[in-house]
Short mmCIF file of C-alpha atoms in Angstrom, two decimals:
data_model
loop_
_atom_site.label_atom_id
_atom_site.label_comp_id
_atom_site.label_asym_id
_atom_site.label_seq_id
_atom_site.Cartn_x
_atom_site.Cartn_y
_atom_site.Cartn_z
CA MET A 1 -14.80 -42.05 -36.79
CA GLU A 2 -14.68 -44.67 -34.09
CA ALA A 3 -14.42 -47.48 -36.64
CA GLY A 4 -11.60 -45.69 -38.38
CA ARG A 5 -9.63 -45.34 -35.21
CA ASP A 6 -10.16 -49.01 -34.36
CA GLU A 7 -8.83 -50.10 -37.74
CA GLU A 8 -5.68 -48.11 -37.18
CA ARG A 9 -4.87 -49.97 -33.96
CA PRO A 10 -2.44 -52.81 -34.71
CA ASP A 11 -3.46 -54.73 -31.63
CA GLY A 12 -7.08 -55.33 -32.46
CA PRO A 13 -10.56 -53.85 -32.27
CA ARG A 14 -12.06 -51.91 -29.41
CA GLY A 15 -11.88 -53.75 -26.12
CA GLY A 16 -8.95 -55.88 -27.27
CA PRO A 17 -5.43 -55.97 -25.88
CA GLY A 18 -4.55 -52.69 -27.55
CA ARG A 19 -7.18 -50.74 -25.66
CA GLY A 20 -5.79 -47.60 -24.07
CA PRO A 21 -6.86 -45.73 -20.96
CA ARG A 22 -10.50 -44.85 -20.86
CA ASP A 23 -12.34 -42.70 -18.35
CA GLY A 24 -15.51 -43.90 -16.75
CA ASP A 25 -14.96 -47.67 -17.20
CA GLY A 26 -14.71 -48.20 -13.46
CA CYS A 27 -11.55 -50.25 -13.76
CA GLY A 28 -8.90 -47.57 -13.71
CA PRO A 29 -6.21 -46.81 -16.29
CA ARG A 30 -4.29 -49.48 -18.15
CA ASP A 31 -0.89 -49.49 -19.80
CA GLY A 32 -0.14 -50.21 -23.47
CA HIS A 33 -0.58 -53.97 -22.98
CA GLY A 34 -3.95 -53.77 -21.26
CA ARG A 35 -2.53 -54.34 -17.76
CA ARG A 36 -3.38 -52.16 -14.83
CA PRO A 37 -0.52 -50.42 -13.03
CA ARG A 38 0.76 -52.07 -9.87
CA ASP A 39 2.16 -50.73 -6.62
CA GLY A 40 5.49 -51.62 -5.02
CA HIS A 41 4.06 -54.90 -3.67
CA GLY A 42 2.76 -56.17 -6.99
CA ARG A 43 -0.90 -55.34 -6.25
CA GLU A 44 -3.07 -53.88 -8.97
CA LEU A 45 -4.01 -50.22 -8.54
CA ARG A 46 -7.65 -49.59 -9.37
CA ARG A 47 -9.23 -46.19 -9.78
CA GLY A 48 -8.74 -44.21 -6.59
CA HIS A 49 -6.19 -46.66 -5.11
CA GLY A 50 -2.83 -45.39 -3.99
CA ARG A 51 -3.93 -41.81 -3.99
CA GLY A 52 -3.36 -40.98 -0.36
CA PRO A 53 -6.06 -39.96 2.12
CA ARG A 54 -8.70 -37.51 1.02
CA ARG A 55 -8.28 -34.33 3.03
CA GLU A 56 -11.52 -32.54 2.32
CA PRO A 57 -13.69 -34.14 5.06
CA ARG A 58 -10.89 -33.86 7.60
CA GLU A 59 -10.21 -30.23 6.80
CA ARG A 60 -13.92 -29.46 6.86
CA GLY A 61 -14.33 -31.00 10.27
CA ARG A 62 -11.23 -29.30 11.58
CA GLY A 63 -12.39 -25.93 10.31
CA SER A 64 -15.78 -26.30 11.99
CA GLY A 65 -14.20 -27.29 15.29
CA ARG A 66 -11.79 -24.42 15.11
CA GLY A 67 -14.62 -21.94 14.50
CA LEU A 68 -16.39 -22.62 17.83
CA PRO A 69 -14.87 -20.77 20.81
CA TRP A 70 -15.46 -23.51 23.37
CA ARG A 71 -12.91 -22.43 25.94
CA SER A 72 -13.88 -18.78 26.10
CA THR A 73 -17.60 -19.62 26.20
CA VAL A 74 -17.16 -22.09 29.06
CA LEU A 75 -15.03 -19.56 30.91
CA ILE A 76 -17.65 -16.82 30.44
CA ALA A 77 -20.43 -19.15 31.63
CA ALA A 78 -18.44 -20.13 34.73
CA LEU A 79 -17.64 -16.50 35.59
CA VAL A 80 -21.27 -15.46 35.12
CA MET A 81 -22.47 -18.32 37.31
CA ALA A 82 -19.99 -17.63 40.09
CA GLY A 83 -20.31 -13.85 39.90
CA THR A 84 -24.12 -13.95 39.97
CA GLY A 85 -24.01 -16.22 43.03
CA PHE A 86 -21.84 -13.71 44.90
CA ALA A 87 -23.98 -10.77 43.71
CA ALA A 88 -27.17 -12.49 44.94
CA ARG A 89 -25.92 -12.34 48.54
CA ASN A 90 -26.08 -8.54 48.51
CA GLN A 91 -29.55 -8.40 46.90
CA PRO A 92 -31.94 -10.02 49.40
CA ASP A 93 -34.87 -8.12 47.92
CA ARG A 94 -34.53 -10.02 44.61
CA GLU A 95 -35.62 -13.57 43.84
CA THR A 96 -33.38 -16.36 45.06
CA LEU A 97 -31.10 -17.73 42.34
CA ASP A 98 -32.69 -21.14 41.91
CA ALA A 99 -32.39 -23.81 39.22
CA LEU A 100 -34.51 -21.83 36.79
CA GLY A 101 -32.30 -18.79 37.17
CA ARG A 102 -29.14 -20.81 36.61
CA ALA A 103 -30.76 -22.46 33.60
CA LEU A 104 -31.47 -19.03 32.16
CA LEU A 105 -27.84 -18.04 32.68
CA LEU A 106 -26.67 -21.18 30.88
CA LEU A 107 -29.22 -20.60 28.14
CA GLY A 108 -27.76 -17.14 27.60
CA ALA A 109 -24.20 -18.48 27.44
CA VAL A 110 -24.82 -21.32 24.96
CA PRO A 111 -25.47 -19.06 21.92
CA LEU A 112 -22.06 -17.43 22.46
CA LEU A 113 -20.55 -20.54 20.87
CA PHE A 114 -21.80 -19.26 17.51
CA ARG A 115 -21.04 -15.57 17.99
CA HIS A 116 -18.42 -15.56 15.23
CA ARG A 117 -20.63 -17.36 12.71
CA ARG A 118 -24.05 -15.80 13.38
CA PRO A 119 -23.29 -12.70 15.45
CA VAL A 120 -26.63 -10.91 14.92
CA PRO A 121 -28.97 -13.81 15.89
CA VAL A 122 -26.70 -14.62 18.82
CA LEU A 123 -26.80 -11.03 20.06
CA PHE A 124 -30.59 -10.80 19.93
CA ALA A 125 -30.94 -14.26 21.53
CA VAL A 126 -28.64 -13.33 24.42
CA ALA A 127 -30.44 -9.99 24.87
CA ALA A 128 -33.83 -11.77 24.94
CA VAL A 129 -32.64 -14.34 27.50
CA THR A 130 -31.16 -11.55 29.64
CA LEU A 131 -34.41 -9.62 29.52
CA GLY A 132 -36.31 -12.77 30.54
CA TYR A 133 -33.86 -13.31 33.39
CA LEU A 134 -34.48 -9.77 34.67
CA ALA A 135 -38.24 -10.11 34.21
CA ALA A 136 -38.13 -13.17 36.49
CA GLY A 137 -36.78 -10.96 39.28
CA TYR A 138 -33.39 -12.62 39.64
CA PRO A 139 -30.41 -10.64 40.96
CA TYR A 140 -28.45 -8.19 38.88
CA GLY A 141 -24.81 -9.01 38.23
CA PRO A 142 -22.49 -10.38 35.54
CA VAL A 143 -25.45 -11.39 33.39
CA PHE A 144 -24.78 -8.26 31.35
CA ALA A 145 -21.28 -9.57 30.53
CA MET A 146 -22.83 -12.07 28.11
CA VAL A 147 -24.59 -9.21 26.32
CA ALA A 148 -21.31 -7.30 26.19
CA VAL A 149 -19.49 -10.27 24.61
CA ALA A 150 -22.23 -10.82 22.02
CA CYS A 151 -22.35 -7.10 21.24
CA PHE A 152 -18.58 -7.01 20.85
CA ALA A 153 -18.67 -9.92 18.39
CA ALA A 154 -21.44 -8.29 16.33
CA VAL A 155 -19.67 -4.94 16.07
CA VAL A 156 -16.29 -6.47 15.25
CA HIS A 157 -17.90 -8.43 12.42
CA GLY A 158 -19.38 -5.24 11.02
CA HIS A 159 -22.99 -5.43 12.30
CA ARG A 160 -22.99 -2.09 14.09
CA THR A 161 -26.62 -1.18 13.39
CA ALA A 162 -27.84 -4.52 14.73
CA ALA A 163 -25.71 -4.07 17.84
CA TRP A 164 -27.16 -0.64 18.54
CA TRP A 165 -30.69 -1.94 18.03
CA ALA A 166 -30.17 -4.93 20.32
CA VAL A 167 -28.61 -2.88 23.11
CA GLY A 168 -31.24 -0.16 22.72
CA LEU A 169 -34.11 -2.63 22.88
CA LEU A 170 -32.59 -4.32 25.94
CA TRP A 171 -32.25 -0.98 27.70
CA ALA A 172 -35.81 0.02 26.74
CA GLY A 173 -37.11 -3.34 27.98
CA HIS A 174 -35.25 -2.84 31.24
CA LEU A 175 -36.92 0.57 31.63
CA LEU A 176 -40.36 -0.98 31.16
CA LEU A 177 -39.64 -3.77 33.63
CA SER A 178 -38.20 -1.45 36.27
CA HIS A 179 -40.78 1.37 36.12
CA TRP A 180 -44.04 -0.03 34.76
CA PHE A 181 -44.32 -3.81 34.75
CA TYR A 182 -42.78 -4.37 38.19
CA ARG A 183 -46.32 -4.55 39.71
CA TRP A 184 -47.06 -7.83 37.95
CA LEU A 185 -43.58 -9.36 38.04
CA PRO A 186 -41.61 -11.01 40.83
CA PRO A 187 -40.47 -10.42 43.48
CA ALA A 188 -43.76 -9.71 45.23
CA GLY A 189 -44.11 -6.29 46.74
CA ASP A 190 -41.25 -4.85 44.68
CA GLY A 191 -41.30 -1.10 44.02
CA PRO A 192 -40.09 0.92 41.07
CA ALA A 193 -36.37 1.15 40.53
CA PRO A 194 -34.72 4.54 41.09
CA TRP A 195 -34.18 6.52 37.92
CA GLY A 196 -30.61 7.22 38.95
CA GLN A 197 -29.55 3.69 38.13
CA GLU A 198 -30.53 4.10 34.49
CA LEU A 199 -27.70 6.53 33.82
CA PRO A 200 -24.94 4.01 34.76
CA ALA A 201 -26.75 1.35 32.71
CA ALA A 202 -26.80 3.62 29.66
CA ALA A 203 -23.16 4.56 30.22
CA PHE A 204 -22.22 0.86 30.40
CA ALA A 205 -24.01 0.17 27.12
CA VAL A 206 -22.32 3.10 25.38
CA ALA A 207 -18.92 2.06 26.76
CA VAL A 208 -19.37 -1.48 25.42
CA LEU A 209 -20.36 -0.20 22.00
CA ALA A 210 -17.51 2.33 21.92
CA ALA A 211 -14.92 -0.28 22.92
CA SER A 212 -16.26 -2.66 20.27
CA GLU A 213 -16.05 0.08 17.64
CA ALA A 214 -12.46 0.85 18.62
CA VAL A 215 -11.44 -2.79 18.28
CA ARG A 216 -13.27 -3.08 14.95
CA VAL A 217 -11.50 0.00 13.56
CA ARG A 218 -8.11 -1.28 14.67
CA ARG A 219 -8.76 -4.67 13.09
CA GLU A 220 -9.85 -3.09 9.82
CA GLN A 221 -6.79 -0.86 9.80
CA GLY A 222 -4.59 -3.87 10.49
CA ALA A 223 -6.23 -5.85 7.70
CA GLN A 224 -5.84 -2.92 5.31
CA LEU A 225 -2.20 -2.53 6.28
CA ARG A 226 -1.55 -6.24 5.70
CA ALA A 227 -3.30 -6.05 2.33
CA GLU A 228 -1.19 -3.04 1.35
CA ARG A 229 1.99 -4.82 2.41
CA ALA A 230 1.00 -7.92 0.45
CA ALA A 231 0.24 -5.77 -2.61
CA ALA A 232 3.58 -4.02 -2.24
CA GLU A 233 5.35 -7.38 -1.99
CA ARG A 234 3.59 -8.61 -5.13
CA ARG A 235 4.45 -5.37 -6.91
CA ARG A 236 8.12 -5.65 -5.94
CA ALA A 237 8.13 -9.29 -7.04
CA ASP A 238 6.60 -8.35 -10.39
CA GLU A 239 9.11 -5.55 -10.87
CA GLU A 240 11.98 -7.89 -10.02
CA ARG A 241 10.62 -10.52 -12.40
CA LEU A 242 10.39 -7.97 -15.21
CA ARG A 243 13.89 -6.70 -14.46
CA ILE A 244 15.35 -10.21 -14.63
CA ALA A 245 13.35 -10.94 -17.79
CA ARG A 246 14.77 -7.79 -19.42
CA GLU A 247 18.31 -8.71 -18.39
CA LEU A 248 18.01 -12.23 -19.75
CA HIS A 249 16.39 -11.02 -22.97
CA ASP A 250 19.09 -8.42 -23.60
CA VAL A 251 21.95 -10.78 -22.80
CA LEU A 252 20.63 -13.72 -24.79
CA ALA A 253 19.28 -11.75 -27.75
CA HIS A 254 22.59 -9.96 -28.32
CA SER A 255 24.83 -12.96 -27.80
CA ILE A 256 22.69 -15.39 -29.79
CA SER A 257 22.46 -12.89 -32.66
CA VAL A 258 26.26 -12.70 -32.80
CA ILE A 259 26.50 -16.48 -32.56
CA ASN A 260 23.93 -16.93 -35.31
CA VAL A 261 25.73 -14.60 -37.69
CA GLN A 262 29.13 -16.14 -37.01
CA ALA A 263 27.73 -19.66 -37.32
CA GLY A 264 26.43 -18.74 -40.78
CA VAL A 265 29.83 -17.32 -41.72
CA GLY A 266 31.60 -20.39 -40.44
CA LEU A 267 29.35 -22.76 -42.36
CA ALA A 268 29.73 -20.76 -45.55
CA LEU A 269 33.55 -20.61 -45.35
CA LEU A 270 34.23 -24.00 -43.78
CA ASP A 271 35.53 -25.51 -47.04
CA SER A 272 36.73 -22.48 -48.97
CA ASP A 273 38.43 -20.49 -46.16
CA PRO A 274 39.08 -22.66 -43.06
CA GLU A 275 41.04 -19.89 -41.34
CA GLN A 276 38.13 -17.47 -41.56
CA ALA A 277 35.81 -20.24 -40.34
CA ARG A 278 38.16 -20.75 -37.39
CA THR A 279 37.89 -17.04 -36.58
CA ALA A 280 34.10 -17.28 -36.67
CA LEU A 281 34.17 -20.24 -34.30
CA THR A 282 36.48 -18.33 -31.97
CA THR A 283 34.01 -15.45 -31.94
CA ILE A 284 31.18 -17.88 -31.17
CA LYS A 285 33.15 -19.30 -28.27
CA ALA A 286 33.89 -15.86 -26.82
CA ALA A 287 30.30 -14.66 -27.22
CA SER A 288 28.84 -17.80 -25.67
CA LYS A 289 31.28 -17.60 -22.76
CA GLU A 290 30.35 -13.99 -22.10
CA ALA A 291 26.64 -14.80 -22.36
CA LEU A 292 27.00 -17.67 -19.91
CA GLY A 293 28.80 -15.39 -17.47
CA GLU A 294 26.12 -12.72 -17.62
CA VAL A 295 23.30 -15.26 -17.36
CA ARG A 296 25.02 -16.81 -14.36
CA GLN A 297 25.26 -13.39 -12.76
CA VAL A 298 21.53 -12.78 -13.28
CA LEU A 299 20.65 -16.21 -11.91
CA ASP A 300 22.85 -15.63 -8.85
CA THR A 301 20.57 -12.77 -7.88
CA LEU A 302 17.67 -15.22 -7.93
CA ARG A 303 19.41 -17.77 -5.74
CA ALA A 304 20.57 -15.23 -3.13
CA PRO A 305 18.41 -12.09 -3.47
CA GLY A 306 19.76 -10.59 -0.24
CA ASP A 307 23.44 -10.85 -1.17
CA ALA A 308 25.43 -8.27 -3.05
CA PRO A 309 26.24 -9.20 -6.65
CA ARG A 310 29.61 -10.87 -7.08
CA ALA A 311 30.43 -8.95 -10.25
CA PRO A 312 29.72 -5.33 -11.14
CA ALA A 313 26.81 -4.66 -13.46
CA PRO A 314 27.82 -3.74 -17.01
CA GLY A 315 27.88 -0.09 -18.00
CA LEU A 316 28.99 2.22 -20.80
CA ASP A 317 32.61 1.49 -19.92
CA ARG A 318 32.05 -1.83 -21.73
CA LEU A 319 30.90 -0.11 -24.90
CA PRO A 320 34.15 -1.06 -26.71
CA GLU A 321 33.25 -4.72 -26.14
CA LEU A 322 29.91 -4.16 -27.85
CA VAL A 323 31.70 -2.52 -30.77
CA GLU A 324 34.05 -5.51 -31.08
CA GLN A 325 31.19 -8.00 -30.93
CA ALA A 326 29.26 -6.06 -33.55
CA ALA A 327 32.35 -5.97 -35.75
CA ALA A 328 32.67 -9.75 -35.39
CA ALA A 329 29.07 -9.99 -36.60
CA GLY A 330 29.90 -7.88 -39.66
CA LEU A 331 28.60 -4.53 -38.34
CA ALA A 332 30.89 -1.52 -38.32
CA VAL A 333 30.03 0.76 -35.39
CA THR A 334 31.29 4.30 -34.85
CA VAL A 335 30.90 5.98 -31.46
CA SER A 336 30.78 9.74 -30.88
CA THR A 337 30.59 11.51 -27.53
CA SER A 338 29.65 15.08 -26.71
CA GLY A 339 29.93 16.88 -23.40
CA ALA A 340 31.89 16.04 -20.29
CA PRO A 341 30.91 12.52 -19.18
CA PRO A 342 29.79 12.62 -15.52
CA ALA A 343 29.81 9.76 -13.05
CA LEU A 344 26.67 7.85 -13.97
CA PRO A 345 24.41 6.27 -11.33
CA PRO A 346 24.56 2.45 -11.50
CA GLY A 347 20.95 2.15 -12.66
CA ALA A 348 21.36 4.69 -15.46
CA ASP A 349 24.71 3.20 -16.49
CA LEU A 350 23.23 -0.30 -16.77
CA ALA A 351 20.14 0.95 -18.61
CA ALA A 352 22.27 2.91 -21.10
CA PHE A 353 24.45 -0.13 -21.80
CA ARG A 354 21.45 -2.42 -22.33
CA ILE A 355 19.70 0.10 -24.58
CA VAL A 356 22.75 0.45 -26.83
CA GLN A 357 23.24 -3.34 -26.76
CA GLU A 358 19.64 -4.02 -27.79
CA ALA A 359 19.70 -1.33 -30.47
CA LEU A 360 22.85 -2.81 -32.05
CA THR A 361 21.32 -6.27 -31.81
CA ASN A 362 18.31 -5.02 -33.74
CA VAL A 363 20.59 -3.58 -36.42
CA VAL A 364 22.35 -6.94 -36.79
CA ARG A 365 19.10 -8.88 -36.95
CA HIS A 366 16.74 -6.56 -38.82
CA SER A 367 18.73 -4.09 -40.92
CA GLY A 368 20.38 -4.51 -44.28
CA SER A 369 22.94 -1.85 -43.35
CA ARG A 370 26.35 -3.01 -42.19
CA THR A 371 27.16 0.27 -40.43
CA ALA A 372 25.73 1.87 -37.30
CA ARG A 373 26.41 5.10 -35.43
CA VAL A 374 26.18 5.48 -31.66
CA GLY A 375 25.96 8.97 -30.23
CA ILE A 376 26.32 9.70 -26.49
CA GLY A 377 25.47 13.18 -25.25
CA HIS A 378 26.02 14.50 -21.72
CA GLY A 379 24.61 17.70 -20.33
CA SER A 380 21.64 19.35 -18.58
CA GLY A 381 21.44 16.49 -16.11
CA ARG A 382 20.47 14.04 -18.85
CA LEU A 383 22.11 11.29 -20.82
CA GLU A 384 21.19 11.26 -24.52
CA LEU A 385 21.70 8.04 -26.50
CA THR A 386 21.21 7.77 -30.26
CA VAL A 387 21.73 4.67 -32.40
CA ASP A 388 21.30 5.12 -36.18
CA ASP A 389 21.57 2.78 -39.13
CA ASP A 390 20.91 3.46 -42.78
CA GLY A 391 18.58 0.50 -43.34
CA PRO A 392 16.65 -0.77 -45.08
CA ALA A 393 14.83 -3.30 -42.89
CA THR A 394 15.52 -6.80 -44.13
CA GLY A 395 12.25 -8.35 -42.91
CA THR A 396 14.07 -11.56 -42.03
CA GLU A 397 12.65 -11.44 -38.52
CA ALA A 398 9.19 -10.21 -39.35
CA GLY A 399 7.68 -12.60 -36.89
CA GLY A 400 9.56 -11.18 -33.94
CA SER A 401 7.79 -10.45 -30.66
CA GLY A 402 8.97 -6.88 -30.21
CA ASN A 403 10.25 -7.53 -26.69
CA GLY A 404 13.46 -5.62 -27.38
CA LEU A 405 11.82 -2.24 -27.91
CA ALA A 406 9.38 -2.93 -25.05
CA GLY A 407 12.30 -3.73 -22.76
CA MET A 408 14.09 -0.52 -23.72
CA ARG A 409 10.97 1.51 -22.99
CA GLU A 410 10.58 -0.19 -19.60
CA ARG A 411 14.18 0.55 -18.69
CA ALA A 412 13.86 4.19 -19.65
CA ALA A 413 10.48 4.58 -17.93
CA ALA A 414 11.89 3.09 -14.71
CA LEU A 415 14.36 6.01 -14.60
CA GLY A 416 11.80 8.62 -15.68
CA GLY A 417 13.21 8.80 -19.20
CA THR A 418 11.84 8.31 -22.69
CA ILE A 419 12.53 6.14 -25.73
CA GLU A 420 11.71 7.06 -29.30
CA ALA A 421 12.23 4.41 -31.97
CA GLY A 422 11.10 4.53 -35.56
CA THR A 423 11.99 4.82 -39.21
CA ARG A 424 13.74 7.98 -40.38
CA PRO A 425 12.53 9.87 -43.48
CA ASP A 426 15.58 8.65 -45.46
CA GLY A 427 14.71 4.98 -44.78
CA GLY A 428 17.09 4.38 -41.90
CA PHE A 429 16.14 3.52 -38.35
CA ARG A 430 16.82 5.52 -35.21
CA VAL A 431 16.62 4.74 -31.51
CA HIS A 432 16.82 7.79 -29.27
CA ALA A 433 16.85 7.55 -25.48
CA ALA A 434 16.82 10.37 -22.92
CA LEU A 435 17.67 9.30 -19.40
CA PRO A 436 17.59 11.80 -16.50
CA LEU A 437 20.54 11.57 -14.12
CA GLY A 438 18.87 13.41 -11.24
CA PRO A 439 15.84 12.47 -9.10
CA ARG A 440 13.20 10.37 -10.82
CA GLU A 441 10.56 12.32 -12.66
CA ALA A 442 6.81 11.91 -12.36
CA PRO A 443 5.46 8.51 -13.40
CA GLY A 444 3.87 9.92 -16.52
CA ALA A 445 7.21 11.22 -17.73
CA GLY A 446 8.43 7.73 -18.45
CA LYS A 447 5.90 7.02 -21.18
CA ALA A 448 7.44 7.24 -24.60
CA PRO A 449 5.37 8.25 -27.62
CA ARG A 450 4.43 5.43 -29.91
CA PRO A 451 6.54 5.49 -33.12
CA GLU A 452 4.88 5.37 -36.46
CA GLU A 453 6.71 2.18 -37.40
CA ASN A 454 8.74 -0.16 -35.23
CA ARG A 455 10.76 -3.19 -36.00
CA PRO A 456 9.66 -6.46 -34.44
#
């Protein structure tokens, strides 16, 4: 295979001047003459040259720096240092806050840098350092603030069980130090702590855990609300995309079908009947102009989604135009109406127009019949649309995608209505739509039954 491809190259064998780009050669791509591409200064561009700075290492470093709460940790350490110094003045019976005590305070603050990345190890490390600080007999004070911050981080990140265990073990260790091990621990001659101080300590621990739980719940609710809003935005965007796709399909399918038929007529009669060919060209011009106008209207909604449309949406009042366009395409359409026509909502009026338009387009494209009947029924808070032709199906568009019938079903389902489309027993084809004019029905009401046989 390789030899065959080399023989087909007019410029020579492999490796010659006709060699094309090849990956992995270490020299970068070449043009058709074997030369490497050059930059604006005439220098050759080798593989990897001219590609701009690689962002991965920079972003990785930036992300790691952004994940460490330096400022808050330094502020906590400074407050604990200063607050413990002031608290030591009122506790002369405790050990003097010396270099070892301050080192323990700093050692408890350093792990807080990683409280958002490893909250559980940080919490247990801070609790262990705090317990060691108390075992050394140093003064009580803001040292418990570091435990509170670590506990808050663990709970907010979802490690509630670990937080309860760490706080419980710290409290239990404090009980042992204060009521049993005080005989062997500094300061010398210290007695047991009063049991009354254990109740405020337990209340402080519960308050920290409860506050952390409250913040965690609020954050989860906020994240869920943001996710729901994002999902709603995506859903609205998808619905708008489908709506615009349906509009463009209906406009283009109808107009291009008319243009296609008239173009065939014009070509067939160009020599034998120039006047009739002129009429076909006039119809093509009018249909293309109308299609361009409607496409422009749809695209205007994309460019300025917040503005009101410049032209009213089409409705059943333009049904005579559809009849004229169908007649120009060689299809005779008769329209019958029953019941007193009410004022239709804009959405139902547009959907009804598009359904009739698509049904007539299908008759032009897929039916051998040159006649169609459109029935419009009003009453009982519903709009009934029926489009019949006598067939038979021509099969000229057997490879169609079926988007027309799918679009009609989507339009009807959006209003809570139904679409039934299929072959009649006598060989004709019928499209029947029922659109409610009142409040939208349940979502399941919009699903139309699958017909036994549909046109493409």
